[in-house]
Each structure stands twice: as C-alpha cells, then as structure tokens.
Coordinates of C-alpha atoms (C1' of nucleotides) in Angstrom, one line a residue:
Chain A
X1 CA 83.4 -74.5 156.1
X2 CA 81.5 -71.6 154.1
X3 CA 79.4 -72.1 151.0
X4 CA 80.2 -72.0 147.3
X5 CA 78.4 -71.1 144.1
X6 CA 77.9 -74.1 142.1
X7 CA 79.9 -73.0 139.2
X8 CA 82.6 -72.4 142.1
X9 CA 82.3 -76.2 143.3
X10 CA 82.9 -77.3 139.6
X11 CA 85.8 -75.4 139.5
X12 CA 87.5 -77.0 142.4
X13 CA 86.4 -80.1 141.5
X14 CA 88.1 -80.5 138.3
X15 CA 91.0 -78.6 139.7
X16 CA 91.8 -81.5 142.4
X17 CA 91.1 -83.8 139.8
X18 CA 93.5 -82.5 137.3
X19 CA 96.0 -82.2 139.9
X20 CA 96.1 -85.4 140.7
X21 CA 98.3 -86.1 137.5
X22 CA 100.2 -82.7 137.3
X23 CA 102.2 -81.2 140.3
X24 CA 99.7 -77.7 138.7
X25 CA 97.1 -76.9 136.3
X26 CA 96.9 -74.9 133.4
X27 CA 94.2 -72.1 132.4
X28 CA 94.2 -73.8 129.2
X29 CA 93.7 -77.6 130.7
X30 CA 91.2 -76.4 132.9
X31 CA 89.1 -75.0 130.5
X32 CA 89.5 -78.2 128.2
X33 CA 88.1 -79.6 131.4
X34 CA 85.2 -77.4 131.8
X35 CA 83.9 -76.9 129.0
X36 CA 84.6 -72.9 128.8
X37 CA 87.0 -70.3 127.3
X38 CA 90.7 -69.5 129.2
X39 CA 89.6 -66.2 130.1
X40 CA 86.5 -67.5 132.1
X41 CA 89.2 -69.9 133.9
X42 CA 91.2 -66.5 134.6
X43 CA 88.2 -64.4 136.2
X44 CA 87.2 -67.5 138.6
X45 CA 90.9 -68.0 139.2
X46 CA 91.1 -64.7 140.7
X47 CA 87.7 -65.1 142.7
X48 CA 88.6 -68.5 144.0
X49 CA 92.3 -67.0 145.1
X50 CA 90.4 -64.1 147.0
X51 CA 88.5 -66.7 148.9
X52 CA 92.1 -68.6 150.0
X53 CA 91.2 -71.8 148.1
X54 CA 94.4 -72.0 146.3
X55 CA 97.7 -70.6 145.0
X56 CA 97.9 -68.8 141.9
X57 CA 100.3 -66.6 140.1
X58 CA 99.4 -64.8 137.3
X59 CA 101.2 -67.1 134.3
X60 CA 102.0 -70.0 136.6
X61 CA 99.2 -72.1 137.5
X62 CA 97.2 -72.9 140.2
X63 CA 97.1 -75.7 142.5
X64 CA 94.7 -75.8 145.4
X65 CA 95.9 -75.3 149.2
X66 CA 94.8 -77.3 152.0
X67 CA 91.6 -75.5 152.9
X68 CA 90.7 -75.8 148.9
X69 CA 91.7 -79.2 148.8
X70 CA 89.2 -80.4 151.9
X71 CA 86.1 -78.2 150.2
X72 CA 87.1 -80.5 147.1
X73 CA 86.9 -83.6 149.0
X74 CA 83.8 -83.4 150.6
X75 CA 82.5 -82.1 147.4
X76 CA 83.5 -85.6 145.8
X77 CA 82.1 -87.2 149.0
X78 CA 78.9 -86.3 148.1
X79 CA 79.3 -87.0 144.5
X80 CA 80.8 -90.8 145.4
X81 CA 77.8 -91.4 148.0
X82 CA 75.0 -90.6 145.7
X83 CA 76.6 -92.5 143.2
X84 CA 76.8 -95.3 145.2
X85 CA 73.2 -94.2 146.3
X86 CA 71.5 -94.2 142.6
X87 CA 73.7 -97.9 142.0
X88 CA 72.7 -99.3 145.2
X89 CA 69.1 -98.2 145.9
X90 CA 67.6 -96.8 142.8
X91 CA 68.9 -100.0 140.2
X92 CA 70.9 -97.3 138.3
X93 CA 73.7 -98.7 136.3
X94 CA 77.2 -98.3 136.4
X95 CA 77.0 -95.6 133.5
X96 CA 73.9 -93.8 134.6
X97 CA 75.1 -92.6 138.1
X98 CA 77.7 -89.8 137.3
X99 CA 75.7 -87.7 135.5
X100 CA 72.9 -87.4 138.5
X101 CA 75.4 -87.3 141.0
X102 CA 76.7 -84.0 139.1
X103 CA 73.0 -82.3 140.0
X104 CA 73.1 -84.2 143.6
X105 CA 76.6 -83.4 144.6
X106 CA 75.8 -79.4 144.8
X107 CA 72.9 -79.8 147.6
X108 CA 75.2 -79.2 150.7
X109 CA 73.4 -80.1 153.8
X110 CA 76.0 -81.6 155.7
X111 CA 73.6 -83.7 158.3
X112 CA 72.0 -85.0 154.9
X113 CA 75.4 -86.4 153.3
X114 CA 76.5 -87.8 157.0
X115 CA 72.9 -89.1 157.7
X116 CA 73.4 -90.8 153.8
X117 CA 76.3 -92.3 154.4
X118 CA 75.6 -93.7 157.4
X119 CA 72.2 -95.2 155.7
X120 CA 74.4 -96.7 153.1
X121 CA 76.3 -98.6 155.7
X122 CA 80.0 -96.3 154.8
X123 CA 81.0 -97.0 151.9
X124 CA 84.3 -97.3 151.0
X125 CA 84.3 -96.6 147.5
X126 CA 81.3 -95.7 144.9
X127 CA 80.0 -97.8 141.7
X128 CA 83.4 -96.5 139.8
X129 CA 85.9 -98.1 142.2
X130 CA 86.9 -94.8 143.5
X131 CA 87.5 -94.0 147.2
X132 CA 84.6 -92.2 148.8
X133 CA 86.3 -89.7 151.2
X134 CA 84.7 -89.9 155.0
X135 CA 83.3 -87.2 157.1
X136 CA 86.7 -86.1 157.7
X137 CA 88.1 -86.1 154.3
X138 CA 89.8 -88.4 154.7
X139 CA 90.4 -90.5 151.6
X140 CA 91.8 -93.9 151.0
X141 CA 94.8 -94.2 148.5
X142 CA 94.0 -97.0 146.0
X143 CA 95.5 -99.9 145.6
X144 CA 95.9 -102.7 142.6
X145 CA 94.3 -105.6 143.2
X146 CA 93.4 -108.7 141.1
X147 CA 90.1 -109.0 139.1
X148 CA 88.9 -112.0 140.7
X149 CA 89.1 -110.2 144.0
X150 CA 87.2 -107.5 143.0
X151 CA 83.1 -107.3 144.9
X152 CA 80.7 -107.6 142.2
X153 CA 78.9 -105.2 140.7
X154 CA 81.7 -102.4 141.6
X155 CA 84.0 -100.9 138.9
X156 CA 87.4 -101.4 138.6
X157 CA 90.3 -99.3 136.3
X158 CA 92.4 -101.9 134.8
X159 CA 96.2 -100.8 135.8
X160 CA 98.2 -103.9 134.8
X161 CA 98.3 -107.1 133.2
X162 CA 100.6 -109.8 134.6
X163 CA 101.5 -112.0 131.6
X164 CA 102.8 -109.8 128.5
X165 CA 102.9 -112.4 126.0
X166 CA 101.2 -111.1 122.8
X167 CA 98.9 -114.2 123.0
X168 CA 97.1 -112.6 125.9
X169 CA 97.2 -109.1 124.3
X170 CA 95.4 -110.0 120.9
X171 CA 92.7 -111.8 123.0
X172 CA 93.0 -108.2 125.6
X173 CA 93.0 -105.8 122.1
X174 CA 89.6 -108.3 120.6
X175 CA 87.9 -107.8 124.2
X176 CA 88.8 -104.2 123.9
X177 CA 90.4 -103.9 127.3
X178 CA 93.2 -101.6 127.7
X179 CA 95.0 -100.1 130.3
X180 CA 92.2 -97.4 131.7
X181 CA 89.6 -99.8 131.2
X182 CA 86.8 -99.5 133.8
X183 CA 85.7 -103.0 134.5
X184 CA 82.5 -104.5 136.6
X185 CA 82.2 -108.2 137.5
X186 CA 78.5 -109.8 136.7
X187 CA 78.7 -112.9 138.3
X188 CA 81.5 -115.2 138.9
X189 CA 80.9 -119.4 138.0
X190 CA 82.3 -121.7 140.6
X191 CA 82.3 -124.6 138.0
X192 CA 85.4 -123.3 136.1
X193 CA 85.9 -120.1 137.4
X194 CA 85.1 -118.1 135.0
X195 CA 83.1 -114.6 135.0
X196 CA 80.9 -112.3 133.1
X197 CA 82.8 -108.8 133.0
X198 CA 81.0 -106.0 131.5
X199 CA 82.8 -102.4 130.1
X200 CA 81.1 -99.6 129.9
X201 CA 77.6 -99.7 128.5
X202 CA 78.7 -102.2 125.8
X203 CA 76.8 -105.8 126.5
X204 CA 78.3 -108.2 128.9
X205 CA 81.0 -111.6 128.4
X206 CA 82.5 -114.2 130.0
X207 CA 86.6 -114.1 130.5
X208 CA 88.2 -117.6 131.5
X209 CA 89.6 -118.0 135.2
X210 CA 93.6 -117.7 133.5
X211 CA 92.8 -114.2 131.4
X212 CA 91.4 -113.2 134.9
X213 CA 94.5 -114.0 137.1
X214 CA 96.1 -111.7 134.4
X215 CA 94.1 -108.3 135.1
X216 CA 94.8 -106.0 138.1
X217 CA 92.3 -103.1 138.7
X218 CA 92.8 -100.2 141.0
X219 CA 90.7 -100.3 143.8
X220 CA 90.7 -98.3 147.6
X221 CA 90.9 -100.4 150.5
Chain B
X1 CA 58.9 -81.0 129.7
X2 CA 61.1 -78.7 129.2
X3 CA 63.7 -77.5 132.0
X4 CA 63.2 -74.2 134.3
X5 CA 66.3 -72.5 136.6
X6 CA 66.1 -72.8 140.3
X7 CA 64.4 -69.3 140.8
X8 CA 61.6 -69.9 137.9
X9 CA 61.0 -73.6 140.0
X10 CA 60.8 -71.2 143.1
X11 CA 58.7 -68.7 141.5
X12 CA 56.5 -71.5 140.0
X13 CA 55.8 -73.5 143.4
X14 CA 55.1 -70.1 145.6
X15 CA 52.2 -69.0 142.8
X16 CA 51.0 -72.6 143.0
X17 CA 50.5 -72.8 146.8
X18 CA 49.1 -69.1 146.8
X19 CA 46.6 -69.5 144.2
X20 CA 45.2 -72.3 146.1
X21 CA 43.2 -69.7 148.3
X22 CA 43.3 -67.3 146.2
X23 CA 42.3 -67.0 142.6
X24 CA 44.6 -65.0 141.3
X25 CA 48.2 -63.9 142.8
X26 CA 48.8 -60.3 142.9
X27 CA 52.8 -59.2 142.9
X28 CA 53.0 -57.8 146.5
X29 CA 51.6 -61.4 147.5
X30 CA 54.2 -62.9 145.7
X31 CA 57.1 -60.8 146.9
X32 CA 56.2 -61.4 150.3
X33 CA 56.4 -64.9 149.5
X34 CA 59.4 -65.2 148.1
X35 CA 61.3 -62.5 149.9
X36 CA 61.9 -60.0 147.3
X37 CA 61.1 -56.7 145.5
X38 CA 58.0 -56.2 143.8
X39 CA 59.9 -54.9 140.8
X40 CA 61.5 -58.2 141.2
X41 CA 57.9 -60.2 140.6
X42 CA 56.6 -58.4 137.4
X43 CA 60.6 -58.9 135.8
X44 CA 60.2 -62.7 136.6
X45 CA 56.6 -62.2 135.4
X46 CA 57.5 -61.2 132.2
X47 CA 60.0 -63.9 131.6
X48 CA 57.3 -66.8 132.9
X49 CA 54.5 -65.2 130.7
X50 CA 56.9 -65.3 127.8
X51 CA 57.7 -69.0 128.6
X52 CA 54.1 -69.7 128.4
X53 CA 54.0 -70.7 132.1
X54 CA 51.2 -68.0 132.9
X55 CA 48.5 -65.7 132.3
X56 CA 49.4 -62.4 133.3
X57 CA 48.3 -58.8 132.5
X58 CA 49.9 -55.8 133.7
X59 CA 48.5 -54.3 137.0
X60 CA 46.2 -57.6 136.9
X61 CA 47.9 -60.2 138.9
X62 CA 49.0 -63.5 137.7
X63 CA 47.5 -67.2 137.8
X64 CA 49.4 -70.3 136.3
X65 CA 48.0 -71.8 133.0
X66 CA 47.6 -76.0 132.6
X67 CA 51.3 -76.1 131.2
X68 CA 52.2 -73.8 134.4
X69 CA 49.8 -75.8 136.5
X70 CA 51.7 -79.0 135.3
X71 CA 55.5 -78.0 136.0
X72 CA 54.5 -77.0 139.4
X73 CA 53.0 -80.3 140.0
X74 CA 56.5 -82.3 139.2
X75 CA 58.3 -79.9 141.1
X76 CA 56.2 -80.6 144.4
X77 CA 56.5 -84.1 143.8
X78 CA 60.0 -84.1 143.9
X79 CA 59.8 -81.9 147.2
X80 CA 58.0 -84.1 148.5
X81 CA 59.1 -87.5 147.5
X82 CA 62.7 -85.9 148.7
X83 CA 60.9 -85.1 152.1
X84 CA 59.2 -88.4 152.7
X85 CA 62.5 -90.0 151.7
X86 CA 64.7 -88.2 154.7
X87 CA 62.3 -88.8 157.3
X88 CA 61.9 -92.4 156.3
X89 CA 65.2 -93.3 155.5
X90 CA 67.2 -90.9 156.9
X91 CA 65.2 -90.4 160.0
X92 CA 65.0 -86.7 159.4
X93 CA 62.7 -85.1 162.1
X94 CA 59.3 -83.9 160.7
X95 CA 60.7 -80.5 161.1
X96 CA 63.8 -80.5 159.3
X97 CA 62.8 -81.9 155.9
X98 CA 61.5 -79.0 154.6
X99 CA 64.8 -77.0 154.4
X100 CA 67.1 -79.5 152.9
X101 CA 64.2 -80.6 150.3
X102 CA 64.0 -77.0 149.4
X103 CA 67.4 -77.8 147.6
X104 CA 66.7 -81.5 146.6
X105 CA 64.0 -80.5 144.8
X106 CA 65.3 -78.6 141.7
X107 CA 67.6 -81.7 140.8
X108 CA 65.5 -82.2 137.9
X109 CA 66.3 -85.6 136.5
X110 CA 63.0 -87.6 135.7
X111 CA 64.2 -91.3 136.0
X112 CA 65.9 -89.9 139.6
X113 CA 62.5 -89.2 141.1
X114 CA 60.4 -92.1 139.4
X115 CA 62.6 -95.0 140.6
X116 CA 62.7 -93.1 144.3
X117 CA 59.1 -93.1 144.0
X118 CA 59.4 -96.8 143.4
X119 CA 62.2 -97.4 145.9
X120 CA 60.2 -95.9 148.6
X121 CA 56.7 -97.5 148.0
X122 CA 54.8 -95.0 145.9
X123 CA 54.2 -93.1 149.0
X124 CA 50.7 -91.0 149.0
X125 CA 51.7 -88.2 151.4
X126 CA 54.7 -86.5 152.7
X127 CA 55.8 -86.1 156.4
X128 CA 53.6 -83.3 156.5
X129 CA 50.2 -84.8 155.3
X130 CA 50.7 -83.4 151.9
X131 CA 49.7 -85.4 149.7
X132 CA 52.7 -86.7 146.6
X133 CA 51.3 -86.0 143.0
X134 CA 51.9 -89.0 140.9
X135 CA 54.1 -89.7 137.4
X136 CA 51.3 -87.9 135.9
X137 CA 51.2 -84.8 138.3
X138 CA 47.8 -86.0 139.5
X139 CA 47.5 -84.9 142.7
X140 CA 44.9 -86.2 145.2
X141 CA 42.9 -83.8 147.3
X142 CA 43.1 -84.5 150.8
X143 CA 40.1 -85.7 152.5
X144 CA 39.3 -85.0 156.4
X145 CA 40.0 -87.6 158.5
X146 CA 39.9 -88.4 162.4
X147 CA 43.6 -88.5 164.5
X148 CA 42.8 -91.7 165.4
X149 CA 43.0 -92.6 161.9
X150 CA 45.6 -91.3 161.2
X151 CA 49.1 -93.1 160.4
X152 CA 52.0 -92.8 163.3
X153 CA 54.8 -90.1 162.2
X154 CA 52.5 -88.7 159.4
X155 CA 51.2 -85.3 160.0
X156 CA 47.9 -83.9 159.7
X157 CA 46.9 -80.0 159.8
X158 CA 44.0 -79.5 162.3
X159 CA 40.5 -79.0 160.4
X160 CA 37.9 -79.3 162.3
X161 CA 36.6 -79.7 166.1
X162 CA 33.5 -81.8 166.2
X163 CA 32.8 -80.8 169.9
X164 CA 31.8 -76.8 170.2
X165 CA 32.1 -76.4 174.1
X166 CA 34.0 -74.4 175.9
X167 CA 35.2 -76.8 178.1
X168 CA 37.8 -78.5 174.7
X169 CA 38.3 -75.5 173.7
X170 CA 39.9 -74.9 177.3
X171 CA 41.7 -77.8 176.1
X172 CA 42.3 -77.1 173.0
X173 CA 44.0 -73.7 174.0
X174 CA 46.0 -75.1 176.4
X175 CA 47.9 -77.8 173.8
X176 CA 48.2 -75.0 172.2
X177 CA 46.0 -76.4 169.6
X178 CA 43.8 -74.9 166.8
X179 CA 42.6 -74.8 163.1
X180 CA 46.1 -75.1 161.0
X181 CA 48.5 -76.7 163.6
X182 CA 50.0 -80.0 162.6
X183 CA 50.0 -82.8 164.5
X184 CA 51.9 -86.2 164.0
X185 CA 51.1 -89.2 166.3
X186 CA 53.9 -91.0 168.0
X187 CA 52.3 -94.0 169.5
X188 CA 49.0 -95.4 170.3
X189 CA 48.2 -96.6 173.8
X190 CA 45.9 -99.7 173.3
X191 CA 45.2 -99.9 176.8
X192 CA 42.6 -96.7 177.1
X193 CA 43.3 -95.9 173.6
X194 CA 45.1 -92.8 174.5
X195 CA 47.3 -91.6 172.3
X196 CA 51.2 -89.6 172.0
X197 CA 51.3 -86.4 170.3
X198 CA 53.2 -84.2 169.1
X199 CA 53.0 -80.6 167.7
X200 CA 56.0 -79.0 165.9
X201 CA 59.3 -79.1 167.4
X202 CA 57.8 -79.2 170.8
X203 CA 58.2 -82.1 173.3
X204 CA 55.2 -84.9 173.2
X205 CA 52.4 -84.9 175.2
X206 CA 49.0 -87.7 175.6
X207 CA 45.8 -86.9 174.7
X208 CA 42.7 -88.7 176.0
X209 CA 40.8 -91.5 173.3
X210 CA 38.0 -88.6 174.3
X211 CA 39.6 -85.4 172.6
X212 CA 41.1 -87.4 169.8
X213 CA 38.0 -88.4 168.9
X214 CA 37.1 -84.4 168.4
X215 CA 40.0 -83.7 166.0
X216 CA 39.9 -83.8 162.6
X217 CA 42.7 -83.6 160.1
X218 CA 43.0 -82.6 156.6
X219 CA 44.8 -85.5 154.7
X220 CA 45.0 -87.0 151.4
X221 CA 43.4 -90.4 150.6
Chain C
dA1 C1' 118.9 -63.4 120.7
dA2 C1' 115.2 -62.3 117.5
dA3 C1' 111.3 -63.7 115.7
dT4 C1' 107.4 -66.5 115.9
dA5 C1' 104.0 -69.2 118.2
dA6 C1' 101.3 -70.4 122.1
dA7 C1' 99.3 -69.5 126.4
dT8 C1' 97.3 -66.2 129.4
dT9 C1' 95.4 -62.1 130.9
dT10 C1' 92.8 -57.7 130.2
dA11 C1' 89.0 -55.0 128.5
dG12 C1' 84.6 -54.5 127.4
dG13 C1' 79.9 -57.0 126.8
dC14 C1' 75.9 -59.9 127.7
dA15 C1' 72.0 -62.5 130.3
dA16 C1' 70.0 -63.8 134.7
dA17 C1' 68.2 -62.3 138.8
dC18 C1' 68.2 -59.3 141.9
dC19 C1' 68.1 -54.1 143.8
dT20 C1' 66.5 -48.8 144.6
dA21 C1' 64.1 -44.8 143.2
dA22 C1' 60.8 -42.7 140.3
dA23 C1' 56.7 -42.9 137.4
dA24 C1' 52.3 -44.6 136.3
dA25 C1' 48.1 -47.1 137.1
dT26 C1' 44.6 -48.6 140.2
dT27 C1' 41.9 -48.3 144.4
dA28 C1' 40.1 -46.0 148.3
dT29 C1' 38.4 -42.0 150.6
dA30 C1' 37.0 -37.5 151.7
Chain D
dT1 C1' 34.5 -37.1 141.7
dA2 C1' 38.7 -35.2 142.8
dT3 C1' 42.4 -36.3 145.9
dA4 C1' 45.1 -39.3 148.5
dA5 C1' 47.0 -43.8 149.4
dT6 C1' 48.4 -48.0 147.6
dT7 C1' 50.0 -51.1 144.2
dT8 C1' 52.5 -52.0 140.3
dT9 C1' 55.6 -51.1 136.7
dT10 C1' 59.6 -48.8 134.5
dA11 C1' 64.3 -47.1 134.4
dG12 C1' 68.7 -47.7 135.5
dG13 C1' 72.2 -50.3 138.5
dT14 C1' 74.8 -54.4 140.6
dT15 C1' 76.9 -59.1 140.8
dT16 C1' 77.9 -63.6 138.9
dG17 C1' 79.6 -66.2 135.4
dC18 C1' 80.2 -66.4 131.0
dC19 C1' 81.8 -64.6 126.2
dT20 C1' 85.0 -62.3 122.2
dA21 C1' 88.7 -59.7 120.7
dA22 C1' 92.9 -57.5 121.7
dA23 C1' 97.0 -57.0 124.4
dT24 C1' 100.6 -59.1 127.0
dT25 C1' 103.6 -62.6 128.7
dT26 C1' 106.0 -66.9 128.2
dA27 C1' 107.8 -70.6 125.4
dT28 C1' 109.8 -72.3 121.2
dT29 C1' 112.4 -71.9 116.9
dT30 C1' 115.4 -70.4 113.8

DNA sequence: AAATAAATTTAGGCAAACCTAAAAATTATA
DNA sequence: TATAATTTTTAGGTTTGCCTAAATTTATTT
C-alpha cells in the first residue's frame, strides 16, 4: 500500500464516511464535510481518480473502489486505536480523543499501529462505540444492543427505544436523549439497578433500571 | 506557544543539534543536514527570522534566539518522550525509534505529550541516552558516567577511556568500539560481573567487569 | 420544452516549500 | 592585493492544495 498526502487521507476519509449513508457523494457534500470550496473537492477528485482510489465521473459523484476503500480503513484503524489509546492510557475523556487522534491518525508506520494494537490488547471498538478495523481491514458491522449491556466507560449511539409511550419520551426529551445520542455508562448500582449515564461533555445522571431496559445503542461485536 | 509546520519543526531541531558544537550554523551546514539546497536554507531563513525564531544576517550564518531556543526544546521532548514510549511499550528496538518518532514528533498537542510524560513515569532520558527536557523545556546536561552504571536497554555514547594502553585499545578496536559509539547493556552477569553488550544493530557480545570498568558514557543525570 | 436555479467544473491565482542557474559576497591563495 | 575558489543569495520555476470568479452542465419549475 503506497503513501498519501495528508490532505489526501482526509479526503478519503470523509469520502467512506459519507458513503456510508449515500450509495455516492457529492462535490458539494464533501466540501460541507471538509471544510473547503466545490472546486477544491473537484481538483483532489481528479488527483485521487489518477491514483485508482475511486470512481468518478465528471457530474456524477464519486464513490471509492476497493483499493480506496482498504486505504480508508486502515486510515480509521489508526484513528480508532489512538483514540482508544488517549481514553485508555492517557485518562482522556470521551470528548477529548477525536481531535488528537485527527493529528495521530496521519503518522503511518505500519509496525507502529500493529505493535499499538497489540499493546492495547485488540480492541474491538474505540471510546465512541465504533468498530476498530484489524490489520486486515477487516471491520465488524455494528449491532443494537441494550444499554445495560453496554462495558462501561465506552460510548454508545442510541438507535432505538423499546416502549413508545409519550411517558417515556417527555422523561427521554427532559434528559435530552434522542435518537443519535452518544451515550457512556459511569457506573452501574447493583442495589436497584440503576446507572449514571453521561452525554457528551454535559455533567453526568442517574437513569432508573426500567428507562434503561428501554434504550438500545449501536455497538460492534 | 504558538504553532510551527512540520518543515519549520525540522528546520528548528537540525539548527538546535548543530549549534551545539558549533556557535553559529552556516547555510551549507544546514543543507547538508537537512538534505536540501542552500537556496533552500536562506528562503526558510528568512521566514524563521521573520517569525522571530532567529538571529540571522545575510552571508553571516544563523543561531536560534531564547524563543527559538524554547520551541526547539518542546519539539525534542516530544521526540523523545515518543521514542522512550516505543521502546518501552511497544518494544521498539533501540534502532528503530528514531524513524517513526521523526513523525510522532510534530503532533503538536500539549496535553498529548504531558499526560504521556506522566503515563510513562517522567522518564529522564530516551533510548538513546538523551536526556527528555521537562514541561518547562529544561533540559539536563548529561553527566559522564561508568557502563557499569549505567541502566539495562538505555544507551550511552562512548566518552571517555580511562585506561591509555595499547593493549584496550587492541580491544577497543576490535568491538569496534570508540569515542561516539553507543552502547546499551543487555544483562549483567553477577557471577564475575561481566556484562552483555550491544552496539547498534549488531549481535551482543560480553565484555569483561575489567574493560567495563574503562568506559565511560555521556548520560544525563 | 424553455427558463431559471443549483451544482459542478474550468481558468487563473496564491502561499509554502522545494528546485536550478546565475549573480553577488566572502574567504583563501598566489 | 588582486585573483581564484567557495559560500551564499537572488531570480525565476515547479508542485501541492487551496481560493475566487466565470463558464458549463444538470436539475427543477413554470
């Protein structure tokens, strides 16, 4: 696998990340995404076509192939195993650790990211909830699971919410949890089951055992 | 502190480690260094002088001012913090740390190198025998010390020879050992206090209790 | 299907960091 | 000290990755 350019690695990046969602990306979405004007996205476009890292026609889109879609996944590999690095080792919190791992992800060394991961014992996913892919690229698809099942201290997007009465909605809308809504689990209380969630950087709160029985996350493995 | 691009950080580290012997850093010096054109240096020496990183006068070579002096200081500390870090944790060999901290190093985020700092036990030299500058840049200068003294898988650069005659030196030579080379101690034979060295990437070899005692290495604290 | 609106691309520029070749300043030498 | 050799700087280009403004293509309305 060659090298890219930083800006290069950004661009992929966001590209497999948009695609997720869409079948293809725009120039316009992917310059929402990056922070720059359409006609920068066109330029890279045509670099990033030359180099076989995806399809593009002029006016259609882009998507990336399969040799642009590994370079993106062991791009995120690194990102998800310094995350998981800054959380873990380094006492970051949850909210801290993307923005590092932006800087970290572009050193490319592989023996250093494979040396790394073994050292953090293989994760499977970083402080976000999301799947860190393995040496191979190979990356887990995520799957719902309930809140109270989810390891502490690892983030989890809320996807669903069991009972829909509007009961458990006004108490969802006061706690401002919504569909989207990254959650991490403090601590859990044998006595009655209930736990200390925190969102974002906002301060911590408890959530009775029933609310939690309620909330499903998405989370690999 | 305000932030520098990757080549200013390169530019800024190589005048640092070659004003050490010399006073003052002329542009062919510098080129050499860093593998490129003179006309390369005085552009770059412009810029730096502009930045207030420098004093430099045309045709008069260069030398780093206190400010300079300072941002060179963090970015060997997180060079070598970085290097310590893969030999320790990662169990990098000594002589592949250098190379992948080349990159580390100009991930620039403060709080990222103080709590590794912290997370690896304030370490006082790298894998090399370099010594680590502190939070506050201070950087201790390294002291000689006997190899018997010296900490397993830590290296020291050869100093001095306290014996003269020919018959070490015969030694000596053969080792392949002299003023400059580095040597890191594998293990310590308490039996006739012989001891396991080794010098760069080639294979280990013992040394009597009796020549150890006749090198001396340069390292900090 | 024309006209208008929106999205995208092209054309031409800019700054950073490098380069080569030529000019100028400094240093060494006859 | 004048000339030669060396060092350094200047002048003018190149590539990467970005920009603005204008042109073009595609999509949406009427």
């Amino acid at each position: 696998m060659l090298n890219y350019s930083i800006s290069e690695e950004n661009y992929l990046k966001a590209i497999y990340h948009l695609q997720k969602t869409d079948g293809t990306v725009s120039t316009n979405e992917l310059a929402k995404e990056l922070n720059t004007k359409p006609a920068s996205i066109t330029d890279m476009m045509k670099k990033l076509k030359a180099k076989k890292l995806l399809n593009y026609q002029p006016y259609r889109g882009f998507r990336l192939n399969a040799y642009g879609t590994k370079v993106a996944l062991t791009i995120i590999r690194r990102h998800r195993l310094w995350e998981f690095f800054l959380a873990q080792k380094l006492k970051f919190s949850w909210d801290e650790v993307h923005e590092v791992a932006e800087e970290l992800e572009h050193v490319s060394n592989k023996k250093l990211i494979d040396r790394l991961d073994e050292f953090l014992g293989f994760p499977r996913v970083d402080p976000h909830g999301d799947p860190i892919p393995d040496v191979n690229g190979k990356i887990e698809v995520s799957k719902k699971i309930n809140i109270t099942e989810l390891p502490l201290h690892t983030a989890g997007t809320v996807a669903s919410i069991s009972d829909q009465s509007s009961e458990i909605l006004e108490l969802l809308e006061h706690r401002n949890i919504t569909i989207g809504t990254k959650i991490e689990v403090n601590k859990k209380f044998e006595f009655d089951n209930s736990m200390e969630i925190k969102i974002g950087r906002q301060a911590a709160f408890t959530i009775s055992e029933q609310l939690a029985k309620n909330i499903f996350v998405d989370h690999a493995k």
